[in-house]
Amino acid sequence: MARDGIDRRAVARYAKNLQKEFAKHPIRIPVETENRGGWTSPTFGGSTTVHHGPVFHGDVNGAQLAWGNTRVNQAQTNTQQIAEGFEELALAVASTLEGLSASGLAEEEQRDVEESARALLRETTESEPNRGALRRGLATIKGFLFPIAHGVSDGTAAGAKEWAQEAIRRLSEAPIPS
């Protein structure tokens, strides 16, 4: 029995038995719709179809779905080619993103840095990256990290000062090819 007093195995057994009974004796409910204007569906002839599962209307490329599972582990990897010469910059930004959660930044500021970093990474995948956008993105990220690196920001996590200094160094040394 779980800490909350719910016997999950008993609930699962009950649900399984209940489902078996529903499978033996399906419930049928007549559905009537009000037909204003005399229109009937050419596809369904005015009847209503009830689906007991997912129904998709339109493109679902890249979607991940799980139906009727007790445990699901899904992963999706989207890879994009970094423009030639921008690899070091992309690595510096990616490593900054990885360590960002331990930086001690306020939640709102952390979201802003993540947004700037992701925009910067998207720009490095363009065939002709916009160098001005890259410089502005780097300046924004470094601007958020500067107070941490210099101990000005209160409430930063232990080791955050050194991490921020290293992140700023890597971001500053990463070349933006001309």
mmCIF file of C-alpha atoms in Angstrom, residues 23-147:
data_model
loop_
_atom_site.group_PDB
_atom_site.id
_atom_site.type_symbol
_atom_site.label_atom_id
_atom_site.label_comp_id
_atom_site.label_asym_id
_atom_site.label_seq_id
_atom_site.Cartn_x
_atom_site.Cartn_y
_atom_site.Cartn_z
ATOM 1 C CA ALA A 23 -15.846 -5.590 -23.196
ATOM 2 C CA LYS A 24 -18.451 -8.359 -22.633
ATOM 3 C CA HIS A 25 -21.383 -5.957 -22.413
ATOM 4 C CA PRO A 26 -20.715 -2.804 -24.424
ATOM 5 C CA ILE A 27 -22.751 0.236 -23.510
ATOM 6 C CA ARG A 28 -24.699 1.687 -26.411
ATOM 7 C CA ILE A 29 -26.158 5.137 -26.157
ATOM 8 C CA PRO A 30 -28.178 6.501 -29.057
ATOM 9 C CA VAL A 31 -26.990 9.945 -30.063
ATOM 10 C CA GLU A 32 -29.315 12.362 -31.776
ATOM 11 C CA THR A 33 -28.165 15.658 -33.161
ATOM 12 C CA GLU A 34 -30.272 18.642 -33.984
ATOM 13 C CA ASN A 35 -30.145 19.164 -37.706
ATOM 14 C CA ARG A 36 -30.568 22.854 -38.451
ATOM 15 C CA GLY A 37 -30.882 23.770 -42.094
ATOM 16 C CA GLY A 38 -31.368 20.210 -43.362
ATOM 17 C CA TRP A 39 -27.627 19.515 -43.798
ATOM 18 C CA THR A 40 -26.412 15.925 -43.444
ATOM 19 C CA SER A 41 -22.838 14.770 -43.582
ATOM 20 C CA PRO A 42 -22.076 13.193 -46.955
ATOM 21 C CA THR A 43 -19.440 11.007 -45.283
ATOM 22 C CA PHE A 44 -21.447 9.703 -42.348
ATOM 23 C CA GLY A 45 -24.985 10.155 -43.641
ATOM 24 C CA GLY A 46 -25.961 12.237 -40.631
ATOM 25 C CA SER A 47 -24.767 9.695 -38.051
ATOM 26 C CA THR A 48 -22.268 10.304 -35.270
ATOM 27 C CA THR A 49 -19.117 8.217 -34.954
ATOM 28 C CA VAL A 50 -17.524 7.758 -31.549
ATOM 29 C CA HIS A 51 -13.879 6.693 -31.536
ATOM 30 C CA HIS A 52 -12.346 4.882 -28.576
ATOM 31 C CA GLY A 53 -8.793 5.903 -29.229
ATOM 32 C CA PRO A 54 -6.729 8.648 -30.789
ATOM 33 C CA VAL A 55 -8.023 10.166 -34.011
ATOM 34 C CA PHE A 56 -5.842 12.424 -36.108
ATOM 35 C CA HIS A 57 -6.947 14.899 -38.695
ATOM 36 C CA GLY A 58 -3.924 16.233 -40.498
ATOM 37 C CA ASP A 59 -0.198 15.791 -40.439
ATOM 38 C CA VAL A 60 1.374 14.095 -37.407
ATOM 39 C CA ASN A 61 4.964 13.821 -38.646
ATOM 40 C CA GLY A 62 7.363 13.642 -35.727
ATOM 41 C CA ALA A 63 4.619 13.007 -33.167
ATOM 42 C CA GLN A 64 5.263 10.572 -30.334
ATOM 43 C CA LEU A 65 2.260 8.743 -28.983
ATOM 44 C CA ALA A 66 1.561 6.120 -26.369
ATOM 45 C CA TRP A 67 -1.852 4.520 -26.003
ATOM 46 C CA GLY A 68 -2.891 1.876 -23.523
ATOM 47 C CA ASN A 69 0.594 1.486 -22.048
ATOM 48 C CA THR A 70 1.475 1.215 -18.394
ATOM 49 C CA ARG A 71 5.029 2.448 -18.904
ATOM 50 C CA VAL A 72 6.386 4.563 -21.683
ATOM 51 C CA ASN A 73 9.906 5.697 -22.457
ATOM 52 C CA GLN A 74 10.181 7.855 -25.530
ATOM 53 C CA ALA A 75 13.047 9.783 -26.976
ATOM 54 C CA GLN A 76 13.303 11.950 -30.017
ATOM 55 C CA THR A 77 16.507 13.238 -31.487
ATOM 56 C CA ASN A 78 16.461 16.066 -33.968
ATOM 57 C CA THR A 79 19.828 16.824 -35.428
ATOM 58 C CA GLN A 80 20.738 19.807 -37.512
ATOM 59 C CA GLN A 81 23.998 20.572 -39.239
ATOM 60 C CA ILE A 82 25.979 23.455 -37.754
ATOM 61 C CA ALA A 83 27.253 25.842 -40.423
ATOM 62 C CA GLU A 84 30.908 25.344 -41.241
ATOM 63 C CA GLY A 85 33.163 27.368 -38.935
ATOM 64 C CA PHE A 86 30.493 27.871 -36.251
ATOM 65 C CA GLU A 87 31.045 24.544 -34.455
ATOM 66 C CA GLU A 88 33.140 25.974 -31.593
ATOM 67 C CA LEU A 89 30.575 28.698 -30.952
ATOM 68 C CA ALA A 90 27.728 26.149 -30.896
ATOM 69 C CA LEU A 91 29.685 23.965 -28.437
ATOM 70 C CA ALA A 92 30.329 26.919 -26.125
ATOM 71 C CA VAL A 93 26.635 27.865 -26.133
ATOM 72 C CA ALA A 94 25.533 24.239 -25.627
ATOM 73 C CA SER A 95 27.877 23.769 -22.652
ATOM 74 C CA THR A 96 26.570 27.023 -21.167
ATOM 75 C CA LEU A 97 23.002 25.726 -21.511
ATOM 76 C CA GLU A 98 23.964 22.455 -19.803
ATOM 77 C CA GLY A 99 25.284 24.195 -16.694
ATOM 78 C CA LEU A 100 22.662 26.910 -16.557
ATOM 79 C CA SER A 101 20.328 25.157 -14.125
ATOM 80 C CA ALA A 102 23.022 25.178 -11.425
ATOM 81 C CA SER A 103 23.855 28.853 -11.940
ATOM 82 C CA GLY A 104 21.459 30.199 -9.352
ATOM 83 C CA LEU A 105 19.803 32.590 -11.796
ATOM 84 C CA ALA A 106 16.230 33.585 -11.066
ATOM 85 C CA GLU A 107 13.725 31.462 -12.983
ATOM 86 C CA GLU A 108 12.685 34.282 -15.309
ATOM 87 C CA GLU A 109 16.295 35.227 -16.095
ATOM 88 C CA GLN A 110 17.185 31.584 -16.703
ATOM 89 C CA ARG A 111 14.321 31.312 -19.222
ATOM 90 C CA ASP A 112 15.594 34.458 -20.972
ATOM 91 C CA VAL A 113 19.123 33.034 -21.227
ATOM 92 C CA GLU A 114 17.775 29.697 -22.508
ATOM 93 C CA GLU A 115 15.675 31.498 -25.115
ATOM 94 C CA SER A 116 18.656 33.571 -26.281
ATOM 95 C CA ALA A 117 20.920 30.523 -26.368
ATOM 96 C CA ARG A 118 18.430 28.456 -28.359
ATOM 97 C CA ALA A 119 17.926 31.301 -30.832
ATOM 98 C CA LEU A 120 21.697 31.554 -31.186
ATOM 99 C CA LEU A 121 21.992 27.801 -31.771
ATOM 100 C CA ARG A 122 19.207 27.937 -34.381
ATOM 101 C CA GLU A 123 21.088 30.718 -36.131
ATOM 102 C CA THR A 124 24.259 28.572 -36.329
ATOM 103 C CA THR A 125 22.295 25.970 -38.327
ATOM 104 C CA GLU A 126 21.387 28.455 -41.067
ATOM 105 C CA SER A 127 23.287 28.162 -44.353
ATOM 106 C CA GLU A 128 24.440 31.785 -43.898
ATOM 107 C CA PRO A 129 24.255 32.607 -40.162
ATOM 108 C CA ASN A 130 23.521 36.247 -39.315
ATOM 109 C CA ARG A 131 26.698 37.382 -37.549
ATOM 110 C CA GLY A 132 24.971 40.405 -36.007
ATOM 111 C CA ALA A 133 22.305 38.177 -34.446
ATOM 112 C CA LEU A 134 25.052 35.880 -33.133
ATOM 113 C CA ARG A 135 26.962 38.793 -31.556
ATOM 114 C CA ARG A 136 23.766 40.158 -29.964
ATOM 115 C CA GLY A 137 22.853 36.698 -28.648
ATOM 116 C CA LEU A 138 26.312 36.234 -27.127
ATOM 117 C CA ALA A 139 26.172 39.683 -25.533
ATOM 118 C CA THR A 140 22.764 38.895 -24.032
ATOM 119 C CA ILE A 141 23.924 35.593 -22.548
ATOM 120 C CA LYS A 142 27.145 37.092 -21.177
ATOM 121 C CA GLY A 143 25.144 40.016 -19.776
ATOM 122 C CA PHE A 144 23.081 37.629 -17.648
ATOM 123 C CA LEU A 145 26.174 35.687 -16.530
ATOM 124 C CA PHE A 146 28.308 38.742 -15.695
ATOM 125 C CA PRO A 147 26.773 39.471 -12.246
#
